[in-house]
mmCIF file of N, CA and C in Angstrom:
data_model
loop_
_atom_site.group_PDB
_atom_site.id
_atom_site.type_symbol
_atom_site.label_atom_id
_atom_site.label_comp_id
_atom_site.label_asym_id
_atom_site.label_seq_id
_atom_site.Cartn_x
_atom_site.Cartn_y
_atom_site.Cartn_z
ATOM 1 N N MET A 1 41.774 -28.167 69.501
ATOM 2 C CA MET A 1 40.566 -28.957 69.542
ATOM 3 C C MET A 1 39.421 -28.177 68.882
ATOM 4 N N GLU A 2 38.649 -28.897 68.024
ATOM 5 C CA GLU A 2 37.563 -28.237 67.304
ATOM 6 C C GLU A 2 36.310 -28.180 68.152
ATOM 7 N N THR A 3 35.642 -27.071 68.032
ATOM 8 C CA THR A 3 34.358 -26.938 68.713
ATOM 9 C C THR A 3 33.259 -27.350 67.735
ATOM 10 N N PRO A 4 32.096 -27.689 68.227
ATOM 11 C CA PRO A 4 31.004 -28.102 67.324
ATOM 12 C C PRO A 4 30.635 -27.034 66.303
ATOM 13 N N THR A 5 30.775 -25.781 66.653
ATOM 14 C CA THR A 5 30.400 -24.733 65.706
ATOM 15 C C THR A 5 31.390 -24.644 64.549
ATOM 16 N N ASP A 6 32.650 -24.998 64.769
ATOM 17 C CA ASP A 6 33.627 -24.968 63.684
ATOM 18 C C ASP A 6 33.320 -26.014 62.615
ATOM 19 N N THR A 7 32.832 -27.158 63.000
ATOM 20 C CA THR A 7 32.496 -28.185 62.009
ATOM 21 C C THR A 7 31.148 -27.928 61.360
ATOM 22 N N GLN A 8 30.285 -27.207 62.040
ATOM 23 C CA GLN A 8 28.970 -26.927 61.471
ATOM 24 C C GLN A 8 29.036 -25.840 60.408
ATOM 25 N N LYS A 9 29.984 -24.923 60.505
ATOM 26 C CA LYS A 9 30.086 -23.837 59.510
ATOM 27 C C LYS A 9 30.300 -24.365 58.103
ATOM 28 N N PRO A 10 31.255 -25.269 57.866
ATOM 29 C CA PRO A 10 31.407 -25.779 56.499
ATOM 30 C C PRO A 10 30.162 -26.516 56.001
ATOM 31 N N LYS A 11 29.471 -27.247 56.877
ATOM 32 C CA LYS A 11 28.262 -27.946 56.456
ATOM 33 C C LYS A 11 27.179 -26.960 56.069
ATOM 34 N N PHE A 12 27.048 -25.897 56.848
ATOM 35 C CA PHE A 12 26.049 -24.871 56.529
ATOM 36 C C PHE A 12 26.373 -24.210 55.193
ATOM 37 N N LYS A 13 27.627 -23.907 54.987
ATOM 38 C CA LYS A 13 28.053 -23.258 53.746
ATOM 39 C C LYS A 13 27.788 -24.180 52.548
ATOM 40 N N THR A 14 28.073 -25.456 52.718
ATOM 41 C CA THR A 14 27.834 -26.422 51.647
ATOM 42 C C THR A 14 26.349 -26.508 51.329
ATOM 43 N N TRP A 15 25.515 -26.589 52.346
ATOM 44 C CA TRP A 15 24.073 -26.649 52.135
ATOM 45 C C TRP A 15 23.543 -25.370 51.500
ATOM 46 N N ALA A 16 24.090 -24.244 51.880
ATOM 47 C CA ALA A 16 23.673 -22.973 51.275
ATOM 48 C C ALA A 16 23.984 -22.972 49.785
ATOM 49 N N TYR A 17 25.183 -23.463 49.413
ATOM 50 C CA TYR A 17 25.537 -23.555 47.997
ATOM 51 C C TYR A 17 24.602 -24.505 47.257
ATOM 52 N N VAL A 18 24.310 -25.633 47.856
ATOM 53 C CA VAL A 18 23.432 -26.624 47.217
ATOM 54 C C VAL A 18 22.039 -26.030 47.000
ATOM 55 N N ILE A 19 21.515 -25.375 47.997
ATOM 56 C CA ILE A 19 20.183 -24.767 47.871
ATOM 57 C C ILE A 19 20.190 -23.692 46.791
ATOM 58 N N PHE A 20 21.221 -22.867 46.760
ATOM 59 C CA PHE A 20 21.318 -21.820 45.739
ATOM 60 C C PHE A 20 21.387 -22.425 44.340
ATOM 61 N N ILE A 21 22.209 -23.443 44.171
ATOM 62 C CA ILE A 21 22.370 -24.060 42.855
ATOM 63 C C ILE A 21 21.066 -24.716 42.401
ATOM 64 N N VAL A 22 20.396 -25.418 43.296
ATOM 65 C CA VAL A 22 19.132 -26.065 42.939
ATOM 66 C C VAL A 22 18.073 -25.014 42.576
ATOM 67 N N ALA A 23 17.989 -23.946 43.348
ATOM 68 C CA ALA A 23 17.027 -22.877 43.050
ATOM 69 C C ALA A 23 17.341 -22.236 41.702
ATOM 70 N N PHE A 24 18.611 -21.960 41.450
ATOM 71 C CA PHE A 24 19.009 -21.364 40.172
ATOM 72 C C PHE A 24 18.637 -22.276 39.012
ATOM 73 N N LEU A 25 18.928 -23.570 39.141
ATOM 74 C CA LEU A 25 18.624 -24.507 38.059
ATOM 75 C C LEU A 25 17.124 -24.619 37.809
ATOM 76 N N CYS A 26 16.333 -24.581 38.857
ATOM 77 C CA CYS A 26 14.879 -24.634 38.679
ATOM 78 C C CYS A 26 14.373 -23.405 37.916
ATOM 79 N N VAL A 27 14.852 -22.233 38.293
ATOM 80 C CA VAL A 27 14.441 -20.998 37.610
ATOM 81 C C VAL A 27 14.930 -21.011 36.165
ATOM 82 N N TRP A 28 16.171 -21.403 35.960
ATOM 83 C CA TRP A 28 16.745 -21.429 34.612
ATOM 84 C C TRP A 28 16.002 -22.431 33.729
ATOM 85 N N LEU A 29 15.751 -23.626 34.255
ATOM 86 C CA LEU A 29 15.063 -24.648 33.472
ATOM 87 C C LEU A 29 13.642 -24.213 33.116
ATOM 88 N N SER A 30 12.974 -23.579 34.054
ATOM 89 C CA SER A 30 11.625 -23.078 33.793
ATOM 90 C C SER A 30 11.644 -22.012 32.705
ATOM 91 N N GLY A 31 12.575 -21.089 32.796
ATOM 92 C CA GLY A 31 12.693 -20.034 31.788
ATOM 93 C C GLY A 31 13.044 -20.572 30.414
ATOM 94 N N MET A 32 13.965 -21.523 30.369
ATOM 95 C CA MET A 32 14.348 -22.122 29.084
ATOM 96 C C MET A 32 13.176 -22.885 28.465
ATOM 97 N N THR A 33 12.465 -23.634 29.282
ATOM 98 C CA THR A 33 11.309 -24.381 28.778
ATOM 99 C C THR A 33 10.255 -23.432 28.235
ATOM 100 N N ALA A 34 9.973 -22.368 28.997
ATOM 101 C CA ALA A 34 8.972 -21.386 28.551
ATOM 102 C C ALA A 34 9.399 -20.751 27.234
ATOM 103 N N GLY A 35 10.664 -20.401 27.118
ATOM 104 C CA GLY A 35 11.155 -19.762 25.898
ATOM 105 C C GLY A 35 11.125 -20.678 24.691
ATOM 106 N N LEU A 36 11.583 -21.906 24.860
ATOM 107 C CA LEU A 36 11.594 -22.849 23.740
ATOM 108 C C LEU A 36 10.179 -23.200 23.289
ATOM 109 N N MET A 37 9.298 -23.414 24.236
ATOM 110 C CA MET A 37 7.917 -23.751 23.885
ATOM 111 C C MET A 37 7.197 -22.546 23.276
ATOM 112 N N ALA A 38 7.545 -21.337 23.704
ATOM 113 C CA ALA A 38 6.945 -20.134 23.116
ATOM 114 C C ALA A 38 7.332 -20.007 21.652
ATOM 115 N N GLY A 39 8.583 -20.320 21.352
ATOM 116 C CA GLY A 39 9.028 -20.283 19.961
ATOM 117 C C GLY A 39 8.255 -21.265 19.098
ATOM 118 N N ALA A 40 8.037 -22.470 19.616
ATOM 119 C CA ALA A 40 7.266 -23.472 18.871
ATOM 120 C C ALA A 40 5.805 -23.060 18.766
ATOM 121 N N CYS A 41 5.285 -22.440 19.810
ATOM 122 C CA CYS A 41 3.884 -21.995 19.816
ATOM 123 C C CYS A 41 3.650 -20.928 18.741
ATOM 124 N N ARG A 42 4.588 -20.008 18.606
ATOM 125 C CA ARG A 42 4.428 -18.917 17.634
ATOM 126 C C ARG A 42 4.711 -19.360 16.199
ATOM 127 N N ASN A 43 5.276 -20.552 16.023
ATOM 128 C CA ASN A 43 5.631 -21.050 14.703
ATOM 129 C C ASN A 43 4.375 -21.490 13.954
ATOM 130 N N ASP A 44 4.193 -20.993 12.759
ATOM 131 C CA ASP A 44 3.012 -21.341 11.962
ATOM 132 C C ASP A 44 3.074 -22.760 11.399
ATOM 133 N N ARG A 45 4.196 -23.421 11.573
ATOM 134 C CA ARG A 45 4.324 -24.793 11.087
ATOM 135 C C ARG A 45 3.403 -25.739 11.850
ATOM 136 N N TYR A 46 3.111 -25.386 13.102
ATOM 137 C CA TYR A 46 2.253 -26.225 13.936
ATOM 138 C C TYR A 46 0.844 -25.654 13.970
ATOM 139 N N GLU A 47 -0.129 -26.535 13.990
ATOM 140 C CA GLU A 47 -1.522 -26.104 14.054
ATOM 141 C C GLU A 47 -2.288 -26.975 15.030
ATOM 142 N N GLY A 48 -3.418 -26.460 15.467
ATOM 143 C CA GLY A 48 -4.356 -27.222 16.271
ATOM 144 C C GLY A 48 -3.817 -27.674 17.608
ATOM 145 N N SER A 49 -4.028 -28.949 17.881
ATOM 146 C CA SER A 49 -3.712 -29.474 19.212
ATOM 147 C C SER A 49 -2.217 -29.463 19.503
ATOM 148 N N LYS A 50 -1.389 -29.651 18.498
ATOM 149 C CA LYS A 50 0.067 -29.614 18.728
ATOM 150 C C LYS A 50 0.505 -28.204 19.105
ATOM 151 N N LYS A 51 0.000 -27.222 18.397
ATOM 152 C CA LYS A 51 0.302 -25.823 18.712
ATOM 153 C C LYS A 51 -0.205 -25.481 20.111
ATOM 154 N N LEU A 52 -1.411 -25.934 20.432
ATOM 155 C CA LEU A 52 -2.001 -25.677 21.743
ATOM 156 C C LEU A 52 -1.145 -26.278 22.856
ATOM 157 N N ARG A 53 -0.612 -27.463 22.622
ATOM 158 C CA ARG A 53 0.247 -28.102 23.628
ATOM 159 C C ARG A 53 1.498 -27.270 23.892
ATOM 160 N N PHE A 54 2.146 -26.791 22.840
ATOM 161 C CA PHE A 54 3.331 -25.945 23.010
ATOM 162 C C PHE A 54 2.986 -24.660 23.757
ATOM 163 N N CYS A 55 1.866 -24.053 23.401
ATOM 164 C CA CYS A 55 1.444 -22.810 24.054
ATOM 165 C C CYS A 55 1.159 -23.025 25.537
ATOM 166 N N ASN A 56 0.457 -24.111 25.853
ATOM 167 C CA ASN A 56 0.117 -24.393 27.248
ATOM 168 C C ASN A 56 1.356 -24.673 28.088
ATOM 169 N N ILE A 57 2.316 -25.393 27.528
ATOM 170 C CA ILE A 57 3.555 -25.659 28.265
ATOM 171 C C ILE A 57 4.296 -24.349 28.513
ATOM 172 N N SER A 58 4.349 -23.485 27.511
ATOM 173 C CA SER A 58 5.021 -22.200 27.677
ATOM 174 C C SER A 58 4.347 -21.348 28.746
ATOM 175 N N LEU A 59 3.027 -21.282 28.708
ATOM 176 C CA LEU A 59 2.299 -20.495 29.705
ATOM 177 C C LEU A 59 2.476 -21.057 31.115
ATOM 178 N N ALA A 60 2.471 -22.385 31.232
ATOM 179 C CA ALA A 60 2.620 -23.002 32.558
ATOM 180 C C ALA A 60 4.043 -22.829 33.091
ATOM 181 N N ALA A 61 5.040 -23.030 32.235
ATOM 182 C CA ALA A 61 6.432 -22.924 32.685
ATOM 183 C C ALA A 61 6.804 -21.479 33.020
ATOM 184 N N GLY A 62 6.191 -20.533 32.340
ATOM 185 C CA GLY A 62 6.510 -19.131 32.579
ATOM 186 C C GLY A 62 5.542 -18.414 33.496
ATOM 187 N N ALA A 63 4.663 -19.158 34.145
ATOM 188 C CA ALA A 63 3.639 -18.531 34.994
ATOM 189 C C ALA A 63 4.245 -17.721 36.133
ATOM 190 N N TRP A 64 5.380 -18.127 36.636
ATOM 191 C CA TRP A 64 6.003 -17.415 37.760
ATOM 192 C C TRP A 64 6.562 -16.058 37.340
ATOM 193 N N MET A 65 6.651 -15.810 36.027
ATOM 194 C CA MET A 65 7.235 -14.549 35.551
ATOM 195 C C MET A 65 6.212 -13.428 35.399
ATOM 196 N N ASN A 66 4.966 -13.636 35.771
ATOM 197 C CA ASN A 66 3.920 -12.629 35.573
ATOM 198 C C ASN A 66 3.875 -11.594 36.682
ATOM 199 N N PHE A 67 5.001 -11.144 37.126
ATOM 200 C CA PHE A 67 5.044 -10.203 38.240
ATOM 201 C C PHE A 67 4.977 -8.750 37.799
ATOM 202 N N SER A 68 5.115 -8.482 36.523
ATOM 203 C CA SER A 68 5.100 -7.091 36.070
ATOM 204 C C SER A 68 4.225 -6.950 34.829
ATOM 205 N N SER A 69 3.866 -5.722 34.546
ATOM 206 C CA SER A 69 3.036 -5.466 33.363
ATOM 207 C C SER A 69 3.802 -5.784 32.076
ATOM 208 N N LEU A 70 5.115 -5.614 32.082
ATOM 209 C CA LEU A 70 5.921 -5.937 30.904
ATOM 210 C C LEU A 70 5.879 -7.441 30.621
ATOM 211 N N GLU A 71 5.996 -8.245 31.652
ATOM 212 C CA GLU A 71 5.937 -9.700 31.467
ATOM 213 C C GLU A 71 4.564 -10.143 30.988
ATOM 214 N N ARG A 72 3.508 -9.507 31.502
ATOM 215 C CA ARG A 72 2.160 -9.837 31.033
ATOM 216 C C ARG A 72 1.993 -9.436 29.573
ATOM 217 N N ALA A 73 2.575 -8.306 29.183
ATOM 218 C CA ALA A 73 2.486 -7.870 27.789
ATOM 219 C C ALA A 73 3.222 -8.850 26.870
ATOM 220 N N LYS A 74 4.364 -9.330 27.309
ATOM 221 C CA LYS A 74 5.092 -10.327 26.517
ATOM 222 C C LYS A 74 4.293 -11.620 26.408
ATOM 223 N N ARG A 75 3.636 -11.984 27.484
ATOM 224 C CA ARG A 75 2.843 -13.209 27.526
ATOM 225 C C ARG A 75 1.632 -13.116 26.601
ATOM 226 N N SER A 76 1.190 -11.918 26.277
ATOM 227 C CA SER A 76 -0.002 -11.751 25.445
ATOM 228 C C SER A 76 0.158 -12.403 24.072
ATOM 229 N N ARG A 77 1.378 -12.439 23.563
ATOM 230 C CA ARG A 77 1.601 -13.080 22.257
ATOM 231 C C ARG A 77 1.313 -14.576 22.325
ATOM 232 N N ILE A 78 1.710 -15.206 23.424
ATOM 233 C CA ILE A 78 1.455 -16.645 23.572
ATOM 234 C C ILE A 78 -0.035 -16.889 23.798
ATOM 235 N N GLU A 79 -0.678 -16.011 24.541
ATOM 236 C CA GLU A 79 -2.125 -16.154 24.756
ATOM 237 C C GLU A 79 -2.879 -16.008 23.435
ATOM 238 N N LEU A 80 -2.421 -15.112 22.578
ATOM 239 C CA LEU A 80 -3.042 -14.959 21.259
ATOM 240 C C LEU A 80 -2.891 -16.242 20.450
ATOM 241 N N GLU A 81 -1.699 -16.808 20.455
ATOM 242 C CA GLU A 81 -1.461 -18.055 19.723
ATOM 243 C C GLU A 81 -2.286 -19.200 20.310
ATOM 244 N N THR A 82 -2.498 -19.177 21.620
ATOM 245 C CA THR A 82 -3.363 -20.171 22.254
ATOM 246 C C THR A 82 -4.785 -20.035 21.716
ATOM 247 N N GLY A 83 -5.261 -18.798 21.607
ATOM 248 C CA GLY A 83 -6.594 -18.563 21.038
ATOM 249 C C GLY A 83 -6.692 -19.039 19.602
ATOM 250 N N ILE A 84 -5.642 -18.826 18.829
ATOM 251 C CA ILE A 84 -5.626 -19.291 17.435
ATOM 252 C C ILE A 84 -5.715 -20.811 17.398
ATOM 253 N N ALA A 85 -4.918 -21.471 18.246
ATOM 254 C CA ALA A 85 -4.931 -22.937 18.281
ATOM 255 C C ALA A 85 -6.296 -23.466 18.712
ATOM 256 N N LEU A 86 -6.896 -22.830 19.698
ATOM 257 C CA LEU A 86 -8.223 -23.249 20.149
ATOM 258 C C LEU A 86 -9.261 -23.062 19.048
ATOM 259 N N SER A 87 -9.138 -22.001 18.298
ATOM 260 C CA SER A 87 -10.048 -21.774 17.183
ATOM 261 C C SER A 87 -9.854 -22.848 16.107
ATOM 262 N N GLN A 88 -8.609 -23.253 15.898
ATOM 263 C CA GLN A 88 -8.325 -24.279 14.897
ATOM 264 C C GLN A 88 -8.897 -25.643 15.271
ATOM 265 N N ILE A 89 -9.002 -25.912 16.573
ATOM 266 C CA ILE A 89 -9.574 -27.200 16.980
ATOM 267 C C ILE A 89 -11.066 -27.058 17.320
ATOM 268 N N GLU A 90 -11.626 -25.937 16.885
ATOM 269 C CA GLU A 90 -13.068 -25.673 16.987
ATOM 270 C C GLU A 90 -13.573 -25.635 18.424
ATOM 271 N N GLU A 91 -12.896 -24.842 19.229
ATOM 272 C CA GLU A 91 -13.346 -24.545 20.587
ATOM 273 C C GLU A 91 -13.483 -23.026 20.703
ATOM 274 N N PRO A 92 -14.538 -22.472 20.092
ATOM 275 C CA PRO A 92 -14.650 -21.020 19.988
ATOM 276 C C PRO A 92 -14.788 -20.297 21.331
ATOM 277 N N ASP A 93 -15.464 -20.882 22.293
ATOM 278 C CA ASP A 93 -15.633 -20.201 23.586
ATOM 279 C C ASP A 93 -14.302 -20.025 24.298
ATOM 280 N N ARG A 94 -13.510 -21.081 24.311
ATOM 281 C CA ARG A 94 -12.187 -20.988 24.931
ATOM 282 C C ARG A 94 -11.266 -20.072 24.127
ATOM 283 N N ALA A 95 -11.423 -20.069 22.811
ATOM 284 C CA ALA A 95 -10.602 -19.193 21.969
ATOM 285 C C ALA A 95 -10.897 -17.730 22.275
ATOM 286 N N VAL A 96 -12.165 -17.402 22.420
ATOM 287 C CA VAL A 96 -12.551 -16.023 22.730
ATOM 288 C C VAL A 96 -11.970 -15.605 24.080
ATOM 289 N N LYS A 97 -12.018 -16.499 25.064
ATOM 290 C CA LYS A 97 -11.442 -16.179 26.373
ATOM 291 C C LYS A 97 -9.933 -15.947 26.278
ATOM 292 N N ALA A 98 -9.253 -16.760 25.474
ATOM 293 C CA ALA A 98 -7.809 -16.578 25.283
ATOM 294 C C ALA A 98 -7.525 -15.249 24.579
ATOM 295 N N PHE A 99 -8.342 -14.904 23.587
ATOM 296 C CA PHE A 99 -8.167 -13.612 22.897
ATOM 297 C C PHE A 99 -8.402 -12.449 23.852
ATOM 298 N N GLU A 100 -9.416 -12.563 24.714
ATOM 299 C CA GLU A 100 -9.685 -11.499 25.688
ATOM 300 C C GLU A 100 -8.507 -11.316 26.640
ATOM 301 N N GLU A 101 -7.959 -12.433 27.103
ATOM 302 C CA GLU A 101 -6.820 -12.363 28.017
ATOM 303 C C GLU A 101 -5.596 -11.776 27.312
ATOM 304 N N ALA A 102 -5.383 -12.152 26.057
ATOM 305 C CA ALA A 102 -4.262 -11.610 25.301
ATOM 306 C C ALA A 102 -4.386 -10.101 25.142
ATOM 307 N N LEU A 103 -5.565 -9.655 24.791
ATOM 308 C CA LEU A 103 -5.786 -8.218 24.600
ATOM 309 C C LEU A 103 -5.650 -7.456 25.914
ATOM 310 N N ARG A 104 -6.189 -8.001 26.977
ATOM 311 C CA ARG A 104 -6.086 -7.357 28.301
ATOM 312 C C ARG A 104 -4.620 -7.254 28.748
ATOM 313 N N ASP A 105 -3.860 -8.340 28.546
ATOM 314 C CA ASP A 105 -2.455 -8.319 28.955
ATOM 315 C C ASP A 105 -1.614 -7.412 28.065
ATOM 316 N N ALA A 106 -1.957 -7.340 26.779
ATOM 317 C CA ALA A 106 -1.216 -6.442 25.886
ATOM 318 C C ALA A 106 -1.436 -4.984 26.272
ATOM 319 N N ARG A 107 -2.619 -4.692 26.772
ATOM 320 C CA ARG A 107 -2.925 -3.320 27.195
ATOM 321 C C ARG A 107 -2.376 -2.998 28.580
ATOM 322 N N ALA A 108 -1.803 -3.977 29.269
ATOM 323 C CA ALA A 108 -1.247 -3.749 30.607
ATOM 324 C C ALA A 108 -0.011 -2.858 30.553
ATOM 325 N N LYS A 109 0.646 -2.818 29.413
ATOM 326 C CA LYS A 109 1.857 -2.016 29.264
ATOM 327 C C LYS A 109 1.731 -1.200 27.992
ATOM 328 N N SER A 110 1.977 0.083 28.091
ATOM 329 C CA SER A 110 1.895 0.917 26.889
ATOM 330 C C SER A 110 3.034 0.547 25.943
ATOM 331 N N GLY A 111 2.784 0.740 24.685
ATOM 332 C CA GLY A 111 3.800 0.415 23.691
ATOM 333 C C GLY A 111 3.193 -0.302 22.503
ATOM 334 N N HIS A 112 3.998 -1.113 21.885
ATOM 335 C CA HIS A 112 3.647 -1.761 20.623
ATOM 336 C C HIS A 112 2.948 -3.103 20.794
ATOM 337 N N TRP A 113 2.649 -3.518 21.997
ATOM 338 C CA TRP A 113 2.147 -4.869 22.263
ATOM 339 C C TRP A 113 0.810 -5.149 21.578
ATOM 340 N N GLU A 114 -0.131 -4.252 21.709
ATOM 341 C CA GLU A 114 -1.433 -4.486 21.091
ATOM 342 C C GLU A 114 -1.327 -4.457 19.563
ATOM 343 N N ARG A 115 -0.504 -3.566 19.055
ATOM 344 C CA ARG A 115 -0.305 -3.478 17.602
ATOM 345 C C ARG A 115 0.259 -4.795 17.055
ATOM 346 N N GLU A 116 1.179 -5.427 17.795
ATOM 347 C CA GLU A 116 1.736 -6.712 17.373
ATOM 348 C C GLU A 116 0.655 -7.785 17.262
ATOM 349 N N LEU A 117 -0.282 -7.764 18.206
ATOM 350 C CA LEU A 117 -1.366 -8.744 18.151
ATOM 351 C C LEU A 117 -2.221 -8.530 16.914
ATOM 352 N N HIS A 118 -2.545 -7.260 16.622
ATOM 353 C CA HIS A 118 -3.361 -6.956 15.439
ATOM 354 C C HIS A 118 -2.620 -7.346 14.159
ATOM 355 N N GLN A 119 -1.318 -7.089 14.120
ATOM 356 C CA GLN A 119 -0.538 -7.446 12.936
ATOM 357 C C GLN A 119 -0.527 -8.953 12.717
ATOM 358 N N ARG A 120 -0.434 -9.701 13.794
ATOM 359 C CA ARG A 120 -0.449 -11.162 13.688
ATOM 360 C C ARG A 120 -1.792 -11.644 13.157
ATOM 361 N N MET A 121 -2.866 -11.043 13.626
ATOM 362 C CA MET A 121 -4.189 -11.491 13.208
ATOM 363 C C MET A 121 -4.499 -11.103 11.764
ATOM 364 N N VAL A 122 -3.923 -10.039 11.285
ATOM 365 C CA VAL A 122 -4.122 -9.647 9.887
ATOM 366 C C VAL A 122 -3.543 -10.722 8.963
ATOM 367 N N GLN A 123 -2.524 -11.416 9.411
ATOM 368 C CA GLN A 123 -1.890 -12.471 8.609
ATOM 369 C C GLN A 123 -2.729 -13.744 8.545
ATOM 370 N N MET A 124 -3.753 -13.846 9.388
ATOM 371 C CA MET A 124 -4.553 -15.076 9.466
ATOM 372 C C MET A 124 -5.329 -15.311 8.177
ATOM 373 N N GLU A 125 -5.262 -16.540 7.708
ATOM 374 C CA GLU A 125 -6.040 -16.916 6.536
ATOM 375 C C GLU A 125 -7.404 -17.470 6.932
ATOM 376 N N ASP A 126 -7.497 -17.952 8.157
ATOM 377 C CA ASP A 126 -8.752 -18.525 8.658
ATOM 378 C C ASP A 126 -9.697 -17.384 9.048
ATOM 379 N N ARG A 127 -10.737 -17.200 8.293
ATOM 380 C CA ARG A 127 -11.682 -16.101 8.513
ATOM 381 C C ARG A 127 -12.481 -16.268 9.806
ATOM 382 N N ASN A 128 -12.718 -17.512 10.209
ATOM 383 C CA ASN A 128 -13.460 -17.765 11.440
ATOM 384 C C ASN A 128 -12.661 -17.259 12.651
ATOM 385 N N THR A 129 -11.367 -17.561 12.679
ATOM 386 C CA THR A 129 -10.499 -17.096 13.768
ATOM 387 C C THR A 129 -10.429 -15.577 13.773
ATOM 388 N N LEU A 130 -10.295 -15.001 12.596
ATOM 389 C CA LEU A 130 -10.234 -13.539 12.487
ATOM 390 C C LEU A 130 -11.540 -12.900 12.960
ATOM 391 N N ALA A 131 -12.660 -13.504 12.648
ATOM 392 C CA ALA A 131 -13.955 -12.971 13.087
ATOM 393 C C ALA A 131 -14.074 -13.021 14.609
ATOM 394 N N GLN A 132 -13.579 -14.085 15.216
ATOM 395 C CA GLN A 132 -13.596 -14.174 16.683
ATOM 396 C C GLN A 132 -12.740 -13.074 17.291
ATOM 397 N N TRP A 133 -11.573 -12.832 16.703
ATOM 398 C CA TRP A 133 -10.682 -11.774 17.201
ATOM 399 C C TRP A 133 -11.349 -10.411 17.096
ATOM 400 N N VAL A 134 -11.976 -10.133 15.967
ATOM 401 C CA VAL A 134 -12.640 -8.839 15.749
ATOM 402 C C VAL A 134 -13.766 -8.662 16.775
ATOM 403 N N SER A 135 -14.513 -9.709 17.047
ATOM 404 C CA SER A 135 -15.604 -9.595 18.025
ATOM 405 C C SER A 135 -15.065 -9.296 19.417
ATOM 406 N N VAL A 136 -13.914 -9.855 19.771
ATOM 407 C CA VAL A 136 -13.309 -9.584 21.081
ATOM 408 C C VAL A 136 -12.818 -8.142 21.147
ATOM 409 N N VAL A 137 -12.169 -7.681 20.102
ATOM 410 C CA VAL A 137 -11.651 -6.308 20.076
ATOM 411 C C VAL A 137 -12.791 -5.297 20.196
ATOM 412 N N GLU A 138 -13.868 -5.534 19.467
ATOM 413 C CA GLU A 138 -15.008 -4.623 19.530
ATOM 414 C C GLU A 138 -15.707 -4.664 20.883
ATOM 415 N N ALA A 139 -15.749 -5.827 21.507
ATOM 416 C CA ALA A 139 -16.422 -5.963 22.806
ATOM 417 C C ALA A 139 -15.617 -5.307 23.924
ATOM 418 N N ILE A 140 -14.309 -5.304 23.816
ATOM 419 C CA ILE A 140 -13.458 -4.781 24.901
ATOM 420 C C ILE A 140 -13.209 -3.277 24.776
ATOM 421 N N LYS A 141 -13.455 -2.695 23.607
ATOM 422 C CA LYS A 141 -13.190 -1.246 23.403
ATOM 423 C C LYS A 141 -13.644 -0.403 24.495
#
C-alpha cells in the first residue's frame, strides 16, 4: 500500500524539473536576445532610431548580467552605440549621458575596453558625434 509521501515525491521531482527548465529557458532566451540585438546595434548598417531600438533591447534584455565589472565593461560598447544613435537622432543631452555611462563602465575593468571605445569613435564620420565624445572624455578625466 502506498503512503501519501510516496506519491508526492514524483510530483515534487516533476515540478522541480519544470521549474528548472523554465528558469533555464528564460535565462537562455534573455541572453540570446541581448546578444543578437547587440550585434545589430553595433552594425553600421543601421542608423538613428532603428539602431537605438536594437541597442535598447540589448541593454534591457542583458540588464540582469551586470553583476561584475567585466560584464559592465562589455556593456560599454552597447552604451557607446546607444550614444551614437542618440546623436544621430539629434538628442545631444541623452547622447552625452550614454557616452558618460559607456566610459564609466569601460573603466570598471582594466584592459582594452576604453581603447576599443576610442577606436570606434575615431571611425566616426559625423563630427558632431565625435565632438560630443571628446567633450565627455575631457570632462571625465
